Amino acid sequence: MDIKNKGGRLTLPGEENFLKETIELMERWKADAIRDADGTELPEEVKDLDATIYTKYFVARGHNDFARENLNECQHFYLMSDRITATEDTLIIDFMSGYFDKQIKPDYDNDPKTWWEVIDRTTGEVVPVKDWEYDTENHTVKLNKAVPYHVYTLNFLAYAIWDPTQMYNYITNDWKGVERDIPFDIRYKKSWEYAKTALTKWLKENPKTDVVRFTTFFYHFTLVFNQLGLEKFVEWFGYTGSVSPEAILEFEKEYGYRLSPEDFVDEGYYNSIFRVPTKKFLDFMEFQQKFVTDRAKVLVDLVHEAGKKAIMFLGDNWIGTEPYGEYFKNIGLDGVAGSVGDGVTLRVISDIEGLEFTEGRFLPYFFPDTFYEGNDPCIEAVDNWTKARRALVRKPLDRIGYGGYPSLAYKFPKFIDYIEKVADEFREIHEKVENGKSYKSAKVAVLNAWGKIRTWMPYVVAHGKRYKLSYSYQGITEALSGMDVDVEFIDFNDIRNGIDESIDVIINAGDAYTAFSGGSEFLDPVVQENLRQFVYDGGGFIGVGEPSAYSKNGTFFQMSDVLGVDKEIGFSQSTNKYFMSEVESHFITKGIDEFDFGEGKDNIYALDEKTEILSYTNDQVNIAARDYGKGRSFYITGLPYSLKNTRLLKRAIHYVAHKEDELNVFYAEDYRVEVLGFTDRPEFAAINNSDELVQTKVYGKNKSFEITLQPSEMKWILED
Amino acid sequence: MDIKNKGGRLTLPGEENFLKETIELMERWKADAIRDADGTELPEEVKDLDATIYTKYFVARGHNDFARENLNECQHFYLMSDRITATEDTLIIDFMSGYFDKQIKPDYDNDPKTWWEVIDRTTGEVVPVKDWEYDTENHTVKLNKAVPYHVYTLNFLAYAIWDPTQMYNYITNDWKGVERDIPFDIRYKKSWEYAKTALTKWLKENPKTDVVRFTTFFYHFTLVFNQLGLEKFVEWFGYTGSVSPEAILEFEKEYGYRLSPEDFVDEGYYNSIFRVPTKKFLDFMEFQQKFVTDRAKVLVDLVHEAGKKAIMFLGDNWIGTEPYGEYFKNIGLDGVAGSVGDGVTLRVISDIEGLEFTEGRFLPYFFPDTFYEGNDPCIEAVDNWTKARRALVRKPLDRIGYGGYPSLAYKFPKFIDYIEKVADEFREIHEKVENGKSYKSAKVAVLNAWGKIRTWMPYVVAHGKRYKLSYSYQGITEALSGMDVDVEFIDFNDIRNGIDESIDVIINAGDAYTAFSGGSEFLDPVVQENLRQFVYDGGGFIGVGEPSAYSKNGTFFQMSDVLGVDKEIGFSQSTNKYFMSEVESHFITKGIDEFDFGEGKDNIYALDEKTEILSYTNDQVNIAARDYGKGRSFYITGLPYSLKNTRLLKRAIHYVAHKEDELNVFYAEDYRVEVLGFTDRPEFAAINNSDELVQTKVYGKNKSFEITLQPSEMKWILED
């Protein structure tokens, strides 16, 4: 079985009573694989087709007979109660308030006096355990010596008694009679033994399966529901659901110190990706990565021993796998599959190294919410493909696929035609890019407190959801995902250890004090020194929003000297701000007639006349550029995703990298069009990212062409 | 001489060759005093009129023969150089860059190695003095062991060689041939002896002067110009211009510790009113207050010995007098005069205690910029009077006055008529309010890190100028200045020491980390305890902007439990925000159809369903209210001054104070009208604050009346 080179590079979902049409679709779309979906099983007749058969597998859920008998091996959460203000010297904390008792069950088996923590949130101090009692009937904790008018919380250990993804589907689709999946923790010996045995048995029982798709391994990202069964908090990167007394004890042995409940609860922020990570949290992440990858390897080995391939779904129980972490490769996976909503979500998958193949599931799902009479599913398909294609041409997936019920899609012949075209275009792109040497105009590094491990993941809270504080930064990563630049994600140690000389431009973008702007990391003099020297010696620095922000030593943006702008936060209102004049024209904004800063930032001002102001409205600077030694900087107050903002960022990168002369190489004059060029072949592609007809001049390596592109068209041009 | 009760309560400016018309104006406006102005002298014939004669007097400027011979007794500044980034291990700081050499002269007489300080602004550390040298020719400092890519500044001591107010007038009016006033420092013995002798001599030479108007005493508020002679920084409350080596040595003797240059320079923020004041700065303020008031007393005693009255102008060299400080009364002044631009600037003067009289100078000045052919000076006069009158009826000035050239005003008969009417209205208000007991609907305390000493002064940078970060808060003080409430300004010690039981409502308003929201003061558990208990027991709490903000212990607004709202700053984006529904109607917003939040604040959210949301737009809460124990809170994202916002605040005060039932007491249904009521007489006044005709129902103590008010009209109504 050679999946990677089998030909079709496309996976279809299978369905009962749909054999003839499945064969037809396989031929038209050149599908070479068929998969089952959540909640469905492939019929035997489909398994017998000449196709690679993917079958999903759950390791730590969906084995409820075992789980029910071993409830003390359930997975855990560390959770924080509501913040409760004492008004007298006794205080009752009803700590299950706001939690869903079908998901969360307080763990009284592990002594609460050892594993729980009451914190005075007015002082930040832990309340001595002797000063509180717990009540297992009412799920309350009573403080006997509360300080009136202090705010208190309880950090408590709870069992997770329902898998959150299943729960979400269950509640959303109002399922009846379906058993609730109880997640068990393979850190416990019995559970681990069971997991291995169950997989071994399953492999034997599924001889026709070629590819086992793990969904995923052990611990679900943080997803906790409220008392109404609605999402309470969600964090794609959260490790809250991977904790257990055993993990903490094991960690202590390995790292020499004990993690407290508060190390997980983190004031109620649960070590969100927006928090500058603590050393303790990074240690715990590493500890869990080692554990998860070790154990996952054992399961993958079983799959391989059974003569099958093993892939994982990037989602659900992916915690600890960390495809961009240093332990991931140890698992020995053959592939990774994931859902593609845009350029960034595509690159999250396609940039993973060391795999035989990556596979993206495209939209729309063949579900009735899109495939109903009177609706045109092509609209979503075109939009999804056009967004994803920008990124695909820079770093292709090896395979694409679809999900849902093919019988639904089959009722829309125009859609079937369109996907046939998409599939052909995908295979053409894959072939050319895999076998060519793509042109890159610059190397860009995105700097934040996470770096490589969060490659393509910055600014994300929950997958595919728009957040008010994030979208004005997500435009950067989305723009970069389809830009003709090499992109790296670096952290402050990468700055401290000496900036890689191959980097042309460093981008620092985010809200003040978050992991993305860097917060306290910028107080390290070495960070400041190395960054300034990088720019002074000729590097480019791009700041978005509140880059390098930390109010200290007389400045808010610690890189204000490099950026030439700072933010007035009140203290220097007494200093007159004289620099308000926009430059008449500038390389960066040439041809861009209007700006969208998204949420933007208030009260940005230029330091002096050496700062070039490119946009100034409402008494504040929105865009600025500045020379700094041999280098240059660029500042913009926000950059939500749009084709215009993508063009603005592309021009800014060329400007700060002193590569203005190289702009007209594999470039289109119209901002709606991007170009894929090669350094080793005379062919290039012009890609219309818009749904409009575009006439434009495009530049190849040496020549230019006047071309017309149909809406969303990708056109190959031979330059000789 | 009995100025307070002389009758007219109005001061005219005098002018040469204008005797007959001056007498006419005195009669029409019932003026009983005549004053000279900056740059003019009263003619003898005017001094002989039956009027109180005011004469300005400068203590520490305008004596240039003395100052020139004693340049080493010049006043000083502590100033910070530009922030300079080192790029190699030597660094030259051109510290006079950006300063105006006609105002600022480096002081090399006092050893720079003792009195100056080089600071590494990357680490915050002071550079050892051995590692730098200074160059008196080029005004530079050279660092010999700079760390490349660190940012450095020099804190240097400089002579102030030109009085900034005179400089401003000189440059603005392009004066020629006028001598520049050199300010000298009466902390030096010779200067002090000179100041006393000069005043004694002057008093003898001015026998017709009845009132000496000090403009003001010794040290000017911070006002520093740049190399182009334009304002570089200005701080109405700055003490930067009162420093000297002698002051620092004296301070050390008295307080037992030495102040460093950085204690004054404060990272370049110069202890701005927006900074939470340090203990050191408060000590220095106290130290200078004791000194200034002691010395001022000596001069005032000389005036009194000469049989004259002494008043001071609230402005210019007012530093250290602090009319709301505890030492002010020691000066023994008879009065304070100041400029009135609106309600707040009026109350700054009229609320000063312990004086025989307060006097406000109203607008417009009789200058050609307003009094030119074709312009109607009444427009500015009506606007100024209407804004000020709101405040005047709550706490009257004892006198009003005008400035400029009366001959100019005389050419506008309609203006002369209007001021005649204003003067009569003023005297009527004064008589009634002084002899009656005004009705107050509540007692409101404005809480910030400054408290009483900055009574009516919060949010001000430079007098009368609008600042982007301030106007959305200044609306609060402006609204209160004319509201029927008692107003106090309290600090965090007033909270720590137990909140005064007479207070109904506490207002905390400002940007995060500033002195106005309180910043680190809110980390004191006692502050949190006492504030919460105050509300829980029935008090009202109003937060505006970023009240109590300090990111710590899981919350941004430390009073979030009281306010029921918090601000998302990124860390808790993973927590779903479900509370978005506005209440259908609410007491506070009843009758107010549109809102103006000024700059507002982003990303405010409600904590739970117990928070009543009164306005929600753009995915954020703008206005909210909440019950908290027996008390209540109100939050609004910004409150720039307007008649509607004044009404909103009035209603909010009644709501949080549980005084909804008392709203219809001395109240008008139309928001443009306010009412002045008395508890001891059956008369009340309805005041139309708008320039529109208003028909409305007004409520007296027990009855209501349908009335019509002309634009700006104030109407007295007898209720019996």
JSON list of N, CA and C in Angstrom, two decimals, chain A residues 393 428-429 431-440 666 675-685 701 716 719:
[
{"chain": "A", "resi": 393, "resn": "VAL", "atom": "N", "xyz": [-0.71, 26.26, -2.23]},
{"chain": "A", "resi": 393, "resn": "VAL", "atom": "CA", "xyz": [0.35, 26.41, -3.23]},
{"chain": "A", "resi": 393, "resn": "VAL", "atom": "C", "xyz": [1.70, 26.69, -2.57]},
{"chain": "A", "resi": 428, "resn": "GLU", "atom": "N", "xyz": [-2.77, 18.91, -9.58]},
{"chain": "A", "resi": 428, "resn": "GLU", "atom": "CA", "xyz": [-1.81, 19.64, -10.42]},
{"chain": "A", "resi": 428, "resn": "GLU", "atom": "C", "xyz": [-0.88, 20.49, -9.55]},
{"chain": "A", "resi": 429, "resn": "ILE", "atom": "N", "xyz": [-1.48, 21.19, -8.60]},
{"chain": "A", "resi": 429, "resn": "ILE", "atom": "CA", "xyz": [-0.67, 22.01, -7.69]},
{"chain": "A", "resi": 429, "resn": "ILE", "atom": "C", "xyz": [0.33, 21.12, -6.95]},
{"chain": "A", "resi": 431, "resn": "GLU", "atom": "N", "xyz": [1.57, 18.23, -7.67]},
{"chain": "A", "resi": 431, "resn": "GLU", "atom": "CA", "xyz": [2.62, 17.70, -8.53]},
{"chain": "A", "resi": 431, "resn": "GLU", "atom": "C", "xyz": [3.68, 18.75, -8.80]},
{"chain": "A", "resi": 432, "resn": "LYS", "atom": "N", "xyz": [3.22, 19.94, -9.17]},
{"chain": "A", "resi": 432, "resn": "LYS", "atom": "CA", "xyz": [4.18, 20.98, -9.57]},
{"chain": "A", "resi": 432, "resn": "LYS", "atom": "C", "xyz": [4.98, 21.50, -8.37]},
{"chain": "A", "resi": 433, "resn": "VAL", "atom": "N", "xyz": [4.32, 21.73, -7.28]},
{"chain": "A", "resi": 433, "resn": "VAL", "atom": "CA", "xyz": [5.02, 22.31, -6.13]},
{"chain": "A", "resi": 433, "resn": "VAL", "atom": "C", "xyz": [5.97, 21.28, -5.50]},
{"chain": "A", "resi": 434, "resn": "GLU", "atom": "N", "xyz": [5.52, 20.02, -5.44]},
{"chain": "A", "resi": 434, "resn": "GLU", "atom": "CA", "xyz": [6.37, 18.98, -4.85]},
{"chain": "A", "resi": 434, "resn": "GLU", "atom": "C", "xyz": [7.63, 18.76, -5.67]},
{"chain": "A", "resi": 435, "resn": "ASN", "atom": "N", "xyz": [7.52, 18.96, -6.97]},
{"chain": "A", "resi": 435, "resn": "ASN", "atom": "CA", "xyz": [8.65, 18.68, -7.84]},
{"chain": "A", "resi": 435, "resn": "ASN", "atom": "C", "xyz": [9.42, 19.91, -8.27]},
{"chain": "A", "resi": 436, "resn": "GLY", "atom": "N", "xyz": [8.98, 21.07, -7.81]},
{"chain": "A", "resi": 436, "resn": "GLY", "atom": "CA", "xyz": [9.67, 22.30, -8.18]},
{"chain": "A", "resi": 436, "resn": "GLY", "atom": "C", "xyz": [10.28, 22.96, -6.96]},
{"chain": "A", "resi": 437, "resn": "LYS", "atom": "N", "xyz": [11.01, 24.01, -7.22]},
{"chain": "A", "resi": 437, "resn": "LYS", "atom": "CA", "xyz": [11.60, 24.78, -6.13]},
{"chain": "A", "resi": 437, "resn": "LYS", "atom": "C", "xyz": [10.87, 26.12, -6.10]},
{"chain": "A", "resi": 438, "resn": "SER", "atom": "N", "xyz": [9.99, 26.28, -5.13]},
{"chain": "A", "resi": 438, "resn": "SER", "atom": "CA", "xyz": [9.16, 27.49, -5.08]},
{"chain": "A", "resi": 438, "resn": "SER", "atom": "C", "xyz": [10.00, 28.71, -4.79]},
{"chain": "A", "resi": 439, "resn": "TYR", "atom": "N", "xyz": [9.62, 29.80, -5.42]},
{"chain": "A", "resi": 439, "resn": "TYR", "atom": "CA", "xyz": [10.28, 31.07, -5.16]},
{"chain": "A", "resi": 439, "resn": "TYR", "atom": "C", "xyz": [9.78, 31.64, -3.83]},
{"chain": "A", "resi": 440, "resn": "LYS", "atom": "N", "xyz": [10.72, 32.11, -3.01]},
{"chain": "A", "resi": 440, "resn": "LYS", "atom": "CA", "xyz": [10.35, 32.77, -1.75]},
{"chain": "A", "resi": 440, "resn": "LYS", "atom": "C", "xyz": [10.98, 34.15, -1.76]},
{"chain": "A", "resi": 666, "resn": "PHE", "atom": "N", "xyz": [7.43, 37.63, -9.67]},
{"chain": "A", "resi": 666, "resn": "PHE", "atom": "CA", "xyz": [6.29, 36.77, -9.32]},
{"chain": "A", "resi": 666, "resn": "PHE", "atom": "C", "xyz": [5.27, 37.56, -8.49]},
{"chain": "A", "resi": 675, "resn": "VAL", "atom": "N", "xyz": [0.91, 35.29, -6.97]},
{"chain": "A", "resi": 675, "resn": "VAL", "atom": "CA", "xyz": [1.64, 34.51, -7.97]},
{"chain": "A", "resi": 675, "resn": "VAL", "atom": "C", "xyz": [2.46, 33.42, -7.29]},
{"chain": "A", "resi": 676, "resn": "LEU", "atom": "N", "xyz": [2.43, 32.25, -7.88]},
{"chain": "A", "resi": 676, "resn": "LEU", "atom": "CA", "xyz": [3.28, 31.14, -7.43]},
{"chain": "A", "resi": 676, "resn": "LEU", "atom": "C", "xyz": [4.39, 30.99, -8.47]},
{"chain": "A", "resi": 677, "resn": "GLY", "atom": "N", "xyz": [5.61, 31.23, -8.04]},
{"chain": "A", "resi": 677, "resn": "GLY", "atom": "CA", "xyz": [6.73, 31.14, -8.98]},
{"chain": "A", "resi": 677, "resn": "GLY", "atom": "C", "xyz": [7.70, 30.05, -8.57]},
{"chain": "A", "resi": 678, "resn": "PHE", "atom": "N", "xyz": [8.55, 29.66, -9.50]},
{"chain": "A", "resi": 678, "resn": "PHE", "atom": "CA", "xyz": [9.58, 28.64, -9.23]},
{"chain": "A", "resi": 678, "resn": "PHE", "atom": "C", "xyz": [10.93, 29.20, -9.63]},
{"chain": "A", "resi": 679, "resn": "THR", "atom": "N", "xyz": [11.94, 28.75, -8.96]},
{"chain": "A", "resi": 679, "resn": "THR", "atom": "CA", "xyz": [13.28, 29.20, -9.34]},
{"chain": "A", "resi": 679, "resn": "THR", "atom": "C", "xyz": [13.92, 28.23, -10.33]},
{"chain": "A", "resi": 680, "resn": "ASP", "atom": "N", "xyz": [13.29, 27.09, -10.50]},
{"chain": "A", "resi": 680, "resn": "ASP", "atom": "CA", "xyz": [13.94, 26.05, -11.33]},
{"chain": "A", "resi": 680, "resn": "ASP", "atom": "C", "xyz": [13.12, 25.64, -12.55]},
{"chain": "A", "resi": 681, "resn": "ARG", "atom": "N", "xyz": [12.08, 26.42, -12.85]},
{"chain": "A", "resi": 681, "resn": "ARG", "atom": "CA", "xyz": [11.31, 26.09, -14.05]},
{"chain": "A", "resi": 681, "resn": "ARG", "atom": "C", "xyz": [10.66, 27.36, -14.57]},
{"chain": "A", "resi": 682, "resn": "PRO", "atom": "N", "xyz": [10.39, 27.41, -15.86]},
{"chain": "A", "resi": 682, "resn": "PRO", "atom": "CA", "xyz": [9.94, 28.67, -16.46]},
{"chain": "A", "resi": 682, "resn": "PRO", "atom": "C", "xyz": [8.43, 28.91, -16.36]},
{"chain": "A", "resi": 683, "resn": "GLU", "atom": "N", "xyz": [7.78, 28.15, -15.53]},
{"chain": "A", "resi": 683, "resn": "GLU", "atom": "CA", "xyz": [6.34, 28.23, -15.45]},
{"chain": "A", "resi": 683, "resn": "GLU", "atom": "C", "xyz": [5.95, 28.91, -14.14]},
{"chain": "A", "resi": 684, "resn": "PHE", "atom": "N", "xyz": [4.92, 29.72, -14.17]},
{"chain": "A", "resi": 684, "resn": "PHE", "atom": "CA", "xyz": [4.38, 30.25, -12.91]},
{"chain": "A", "resi": 684, "resn": "PHE", "atom": "C", "xyz": [2.86, 30.30, -12.99]},
{"chain": "A", "resi": 685, "resn": "ALA", "atom": "N", "xyz": [2.24, 30.49, -11.82]},
{"chain": "A", "resi": 685, "resn": "ALA", "atom": "CA", "xyz": [0.78, 30.52, -11.78]},
{"chain": "A", "resi": 685, "resn": "ALA", "atom": "C", "xyz": [0.30, 31.84, -11.21]},
{"chain": "A", "resi": 701, "resn": "LYS", "atom": "N", "xyz": [9.47, 35.84, -13.54]},
{"chain": "A", "resi": 701, "resn": "LYS", "atom": "CA", "xyz": [10.80, 36.08, -13.01]},
{"chain": "A", "resi": 701, "resn": "LYS", "atom": "C", "xyz": [11.42, 37.31, -13.67]},
{"chain": "A", "resi": 716, "resn": "TRP", "atom": "N", "xyz": [-1.86, 28.94, -15.27]},
{"chain": "A", "resi": 716, "resn": "TRP", "atom": "CA", "xyz": [-0.43, 28.67, -15.42]},
{"chain": "A", "resi": 716, "resn": "TRP", "atom": "C", "xyz": [0.09, 29.42, -16.64]},
{"chain": "A", "resi": 719, "resn": "GLU", "atom": "N", "xyz": [6.86, 31.21, -18.98]},
{"chain": "A", "resi": 719, "resn": "GLU", "atom": "CA", "xyz": [7.73, 32.37, -19.23]},
{"chain": "A", "resi": 719, "resn": "GLU", "atom": "C", "xyz": [9.01, 31.84, -19.88]}
]
